[in-house]
């Protein structure tokens, strides 16, 4: 129902009889109708208030509704920048449908990060004995780079770039996280190392200490 009226029936109402209760309900309904009518005028809504007796069509024009009742919608028109590195850490496994043509060409890559889609990777990128012994790689971590993701496909396509090692070990897990976030953890170049002091052990000279604030 559009309007629900609650009334409390106590001993006083019983003394005055059923007529008194009906009068009370009628007064409440009139008051409620007047209040909603005034609110409709205040918000600029005309013809929206309906009672039980009004069997006319509902108003579906969103222009008659206040802004707080509307859900804003939008459409992506251009990608300015790709923030993700397109690299993910995960596991490889065979496709479920062994009779499909895709089974002979691709494997399924399942990322550890569930925000990243599952990826079809070529079997040529997988280890040579992966097809005959897939259970041996169920706990091996791999790095996959997403190449494409077509609009009509549930899965992206990518390429395996590296085998990290056993899942659960610190070094493979750390390398996978750094690769996913695009952190360069390669060794410093000789040019960068030449900027460091060559005479070891190196200590700060008294002249340098005099110019610095000691925060140790």
GROMACS .gro file of C-alpha atoms in nm:
model
  216
    1UNK     CA    1   0.000   0.000   0.000
    2UNK     CA    2   0.106   0.358  -0.063
    3UNK     CA    3   0.000   0.473   0.285
    4UNK     CA    4   0.014   0.271   0.605
    5UNK     CA    5  -0.167   0.410   0.911
    6UNK     CA    6  -0.091   0.272   1.255
    7UNK     CA    7  -0.332   0.343   1.541
    8UNK     CA    8  -0.324   0.237   1.902
    9UNK     CA    9  -0.652   0.093   2.038
   10UNK     CA   10  -0.668   0.116   2.415
   11UNK     CA   11  -0.933   0.111   2.685
   12UNK     CA   12  -1.035   0.472   2.618
   13UNK     CA   13  -1.121   0.383   2.261
   14UNK     CA   14  -1.325   0.089   2.381
   15UNK     CA   15  -1.530   0.318   2.602
   16UNK     CA   16  -1.609   0.559   2.317
   17UNK     CA   17  -1.682   0.274   2.079
   18UNK     CA   18  -1.573   0.194   1.723
   19UNK     CA   19  -1.699   0.528   1.589
   20UNK     CA   20  -1.431   0.716   1.782
   21UNK     CA   21  -1.158   0.497   1.630
   22UNK     CA   22  -1.287   0.556   1.278
   23UNK     CA   23  -1.290   0.933   1.335
   24UNK     CA   24  -0.931   0.922   1.460
   25UNK     CA   25  -0.814   0.729   1.156
   26UNK     CA   26  -0.996   0.965   0.919
   27UNK     CA   27  -0.831   1.268   1.078
   28UNK     CA   28  -0.487   1.105   1.051
   29UNK     CA   29  -0.537   1.023   0.683
   30UNK     CA   30  -0.651   1.379   0.604
   31UNK     CA   31  -0.353   1.525   0.788
   32UNK     CA   32  -0.111   1.291   0.608
   33UNK     CA   33  -0.261   1.378   0.269
   34UNK     CA   34  -0.225   1.750   0.337
   35UNK     CA   35   0.137   1.709   0.453
   36UNK     CA   36   0.242   1.510   0.144
   37UNK     CA   37   0.064   1.754  -0.081
   38UNK     CA   38   0.255   2.048   0.067
   39UNK     CA   39   0.584   1.858   0.039
   40UNK     CA   40   0.512   1.788  -0.326
   41UNK     CA   41   0.464   2.159  -0.392
   42UNK     CA   42   0.781   2.247  -0.204
   43UNK     CA   43   0.995   2.011  -0.412
   44UNK     CA   44   0.835   2.112  -0.740
   45UNK     CA   45   0.664   1.777  -0.801
   46UNK     CA   46   0.321   1.795  -0.956
   47UNK     CA   47   0.092   1.504  -1.022
   48UNK     CA   48   0.313   1.247  -0.847
   49UNK     CA   49   0.115   1.205  -0.521
   50UNK     CA   50  -0.110   0.901  -0.541
   51UNK     CA   51  -0.353   0.746  -0.295
   52UNK     CA   52  -0.511   0.405  -0.286
   53UNK     CA   53  -0.807   0.525  -0.488
   54UNK     CA   54  -0.584   0.661  -0.768
   55UNK     CA   55  -0.559   0.389  -1.029
   56UNK     CA   56  -0.399   0.611  -1.295
   57UNK     CA   57  -0.065   0.536  -1.461
   58UNK     CA   58   0.258   0.586  -1.265
   59UNK     CA   59   0.481   0.878  -1.358
   60UNK     CA   60   0.797   0.739  -1.520
   61UNK     CA   61   0.947   1.066  -1.640
   62UNK     CA   62   1.277   1.109  -1.449
   63UNK     CA   63   1.261   1.484  -1.505
   64UNK     CA   64   0.986   1.501  -1.243
   65UNK     CA   65   1.209   1.346  -0.974
   66UNK     CA   66   1.458   1.530  -0.751
   67UNK     CA   67   1.828   1.484  -0.825
   68UNK     CA   68   1.890   1.281  -0.510
   69UNK     CA   69   1.668   1.002  -0.645
   70UNK     CA   70   1.852   0.973  -0.978
   71UNK     CA   71   2.147   0.742  -1.050
   72UNK     CA   72   2.412   0.910  -1.259
   73UNK     CA   73   2.543   0.708  -1.552
   74UNK     CA   74   2.843   0.757  -1.777
   75UNK     CA   75   3.035   0.601  -2.063
   76UNK     CA   76   3.411   0.556  -2.105
   77UNK     CA   77   3.518   0.739  -2.420
   78UNK     CA   78   3.899   0.730  -2.399
   79UNK     CA   79   4.178   0.568  -2.194
   80UNK     CA   80   4.431   0.834  -2.097
   81UNK     CA   81   4.684   0.612  -1.924
   82UNK     CA   82   4.722   0.244  -1.840
   83UNK     CA   83   4.810   0.233  -1.473
   84UNK     CA   84   4.853  -0.143  -1.440
   85UNK     CA   85   5.182  -0.300  -1.546
   86UNK     CA   86   4.989  -0.573  -1.733
   87UNK     CA   87   5.205  -0.828  -1.549
   88UNK     CA   88   5.061  -1.077  -1.303
   89UNK     CA   89   5.179  -1.364  -1.085
   90UNK     CA   90   4.988  -1.690  -1.095
   91UNK     CA   91   4.961  -2.055  -1.193
   92UNK     CA   92   4.910  -2.238  -1.520
   93UNK     CA   93   4.679  -2.533  -1.582
   94UNK     CA   94   4.529  -2.720  -1.874
   95UNK     CA   95   4.192  -2.620  -2.015
   96UNK     CA   96   3.891  -2.817  -1.896
   97UNK     CA   97   3.757  -2.904  -2.244
   98UNK     CA   98   4.009  -3.152  -2.385
   99UNK     CA   99   3.817  -3.189  -2.711
  100UNK     CA  100   3.826  -2.822  -2.807
  101UNK     CA  101   4.065  -2.681  -3.062
  102UNK     CA  102   4.181  -2.426  -2.804
  103UNK     CA  103   4.306  -2.708  -2.579
  104UNK     CA  104   4.577  -2.792  -2.834
  105UNK     CA  105   4.705  -2.436  -2.851
  106UNK     CA  106   4.657  -2.266  -2.514
  107UNK     CA  107   4.673  -2.313  -2.141
  108UNK     CA  108   4.489  -2.123  -1.870
  109UNK     CA  109   4.678  -1.878  -1.649
  110UNK     CA  110   4.509  -1.804  -1.313
  111UNK     CA  111   4.644  -1.490  -1.141
  112UNK     CA  112   4.690  -1.480  -0.765
  113UNK     CA  113   4.534  -1.131  -0.766
  114UNK     CA  114   4.165  -1.192  -0.835
  115UNK     CA  115   4.125  -0.838  -0.973
  116UNK     CA  116   4.323  -0.952  -1.279
  117UNK     CA  117   4.134  -1.163  -1.536
  118UNK     CA  118   4.230  -1.517  -1.624
  119UNK     CA  119   4.450  -1.536  -1.932
  120UNK     CA  120   4.494  -1.769  -2.227
  121UNK     CA  121   4.867  -1.833  -2.279
  122UNK     CA  122   5.025  -2.029  -2.569
  123UNK     CA  123   5.142  -2.380  -2.491
  124UNK     CA  124   5.469  -2.287  -2.661
  125UNK     CA  125   5.544  -2.056  -2.366
  126UNK     CA  126   5.484  -2.335  -2.113
  127UNK     CA  127   5.749  -2.588  -2.002
  128UNK     CA  128   5.802  -2.875  -2.251
  129UNK     CA  129   5.655  -3.143  -2.020
  130UNK     CA  130   5.363  -2.933  -1.898
  131UNK     CA  131   5.101  -3.114  -2.113
  132UNK     CA  132   5.213  -3.461  -2.004
  133UNK     CA  133   5.279  -3.368  -1.640
  134UNK     CA  134   5.060  -3.069  -1.547
  135UNK     CA  135   5.038  -3.169  -1.179
  136UNK     CA  136   5.411  -3.101  -1.142
  137UNK     CA  137   5.348  -2.730  -1.206
  138UNK     CA  138   5.041  -2.683  -0.989
  139UNK     CA  139   5.248  -2.502  -0.722
  140UNK     CA  140   5.490  -2.323  -0.955
  141UNK     CA  141   5.461  -1.946  -0.984
  142UNK     CA  142   5.484  -1.782  -1.326
  143UNK     CA  143   5.486  -1.425  -1.452
  144UNK     CA  144   5.237  -1.354  -1.732
  145UNK     CA  145   5.202  -1.032  -1.929
  146UNK     CA  146   4.861  -0.948  -2.070
  147UNK     CA  147   4.883  -0.869  -2.442
  148UNK     CA  148   4.518  -0.817  -2.536
  149UNK     CA  149   4.165  -0.856  -2.405
  150UNK     CA  150   3.896  -0.865  -2.670
  151UNK     CA  151   3.554  -0.721  -2.595
  152UNK     CA  152   3.369  -1.044  -2.679
  153UNK     CA  153   3.592  -1.272  -2.469
  154UNK     CA  154   3.571  -1.359  -2.100
  155UNK     CA  155   3.947  -1.418  -2.085
  156UNK     CA  156   4.245  -1.206  -2.182
  157UNK     CA  157   4.536  -1.329  -2.394
  158UNK     CA  158   4.896  -1.309  -2.278
  159UNK     CA  159   5.243  -1.454  -2.276
  160UNK     CA  160   5.443  -1.628  -2.005
  161UNK     CA  161   5.758  -1.430  -1.947
  162UNK     CA  162   5.926  -1.605  -1.656
  163UNK     CA  163   5.908  -1.894  -1.411
  164UNK     CA  164   5.956  -1.766  -1.056
  165UNK     CA  165   5.977  -2.087  -0.857
  166UNK     CA  166   5.785  -2.261  -0.581
  167UNK     CA  167   5.483  -2.083  -0.439
  168UNK     CA  168   5.513  -1.991  -0.071
  169UNK     CA  169   5.887  -1.919  -0.078
  170UNK     CA  170   5.996  -1.566   0.004
  171UNK     CA  171   6.213  -1.484  -0.298
  172UNK     CA  172   5.968  -1.593  -0.574
  173UNK     CA  173   5.676  -1.426  -0.397
  174UNK     CA  174   5.872  -1.101  -0.350
  175UNK     CA  175   5.992  -1.095  -0.709
  176UNK     CA  176   5.635  -1.150  -0.829
  177UNK     CA  177   5.502  -0.857  -0.625
  178UNK     CA  178   5.777  -0.624  -0.745
  179UNK     CA  179   5.716  -0.724  -1.107
  180UNK     CA  180   5.341  -0.672  -1.080
  181UNK     CA  181   5.388  -0.316  -0.953
  182UNK     CA  182   5.654  -0.231  -1.210
  183UNK     CA  183   5.939  -0.190  -0.959
  184UNK     CA  184   6.284  -0.212  -1.117
  185UNK     CA  185   6.487  -0.439  -0.887
  186UNK     CA  186   6.773  -0.510  -1.128
  187UNK     CA  187   7.136  -0.451  -1.029
  188UNK     CA  188   7.272  -0.097  -1.036
  189UNK     CA  189   7.473  -0.001  -1.342
  190UNK     CA  190   7.851   0.062  -1.316
  191UNK     CA  191   7.787   0.433  -1.371
  192UNK     CA  192   7.564   0.445  -1.064
  193UNK     CA  193   7.813   0.248  -0.852
  194UNK     CA  194   8.097   0.486  -0.945
  195UNK     CA  195   7.915   0.767  -0.764
  196UNK     CA  196   7.962   0.586  -0.434
  197UNK     CA  197   8.281   0.614  -0.224
  198UNK     CA  198   8.542   0.365  -0.341
  199UNK     CA  199   8.764   0.362  -0.032
  200UNK     CA  200   8.603   0.131   0.221
  201UNK     CA  201   8.523   0.145   0.505
  202UNK     CA  202   8.388   0.494   0.443
  203UNK     CA  203   8.334   0.740   0.728
  204UNK     CA  204   8.205   1.097   0.737
  205UNK     CA  205   8.486   1.345   0.771
  206UNK     CA  206   8.489   1.585   1.067
  207UNK     CA  207   8.449   1.881   0.826
  208UNK     CA  208   8.133   1.725   0.684
  209UNK     CA  209   7.996   1.645   1.028
  210UNK     CA  210   8.041   2.008   1.132
  211UNK     CA  211   7.802   2.115   0.852
  212UNK     CA  212   7.537   1.853   0.926
  213UNK     CA  213   7.273   1.803   1.191
  214UNK     CA  214   7.321   1.473   1.372
  215UNK     CA  215   6.991   1.285   1.381
  216UNK     CA  216   7.134   0.952   1.498
   0.00000   0.00000   0.00000
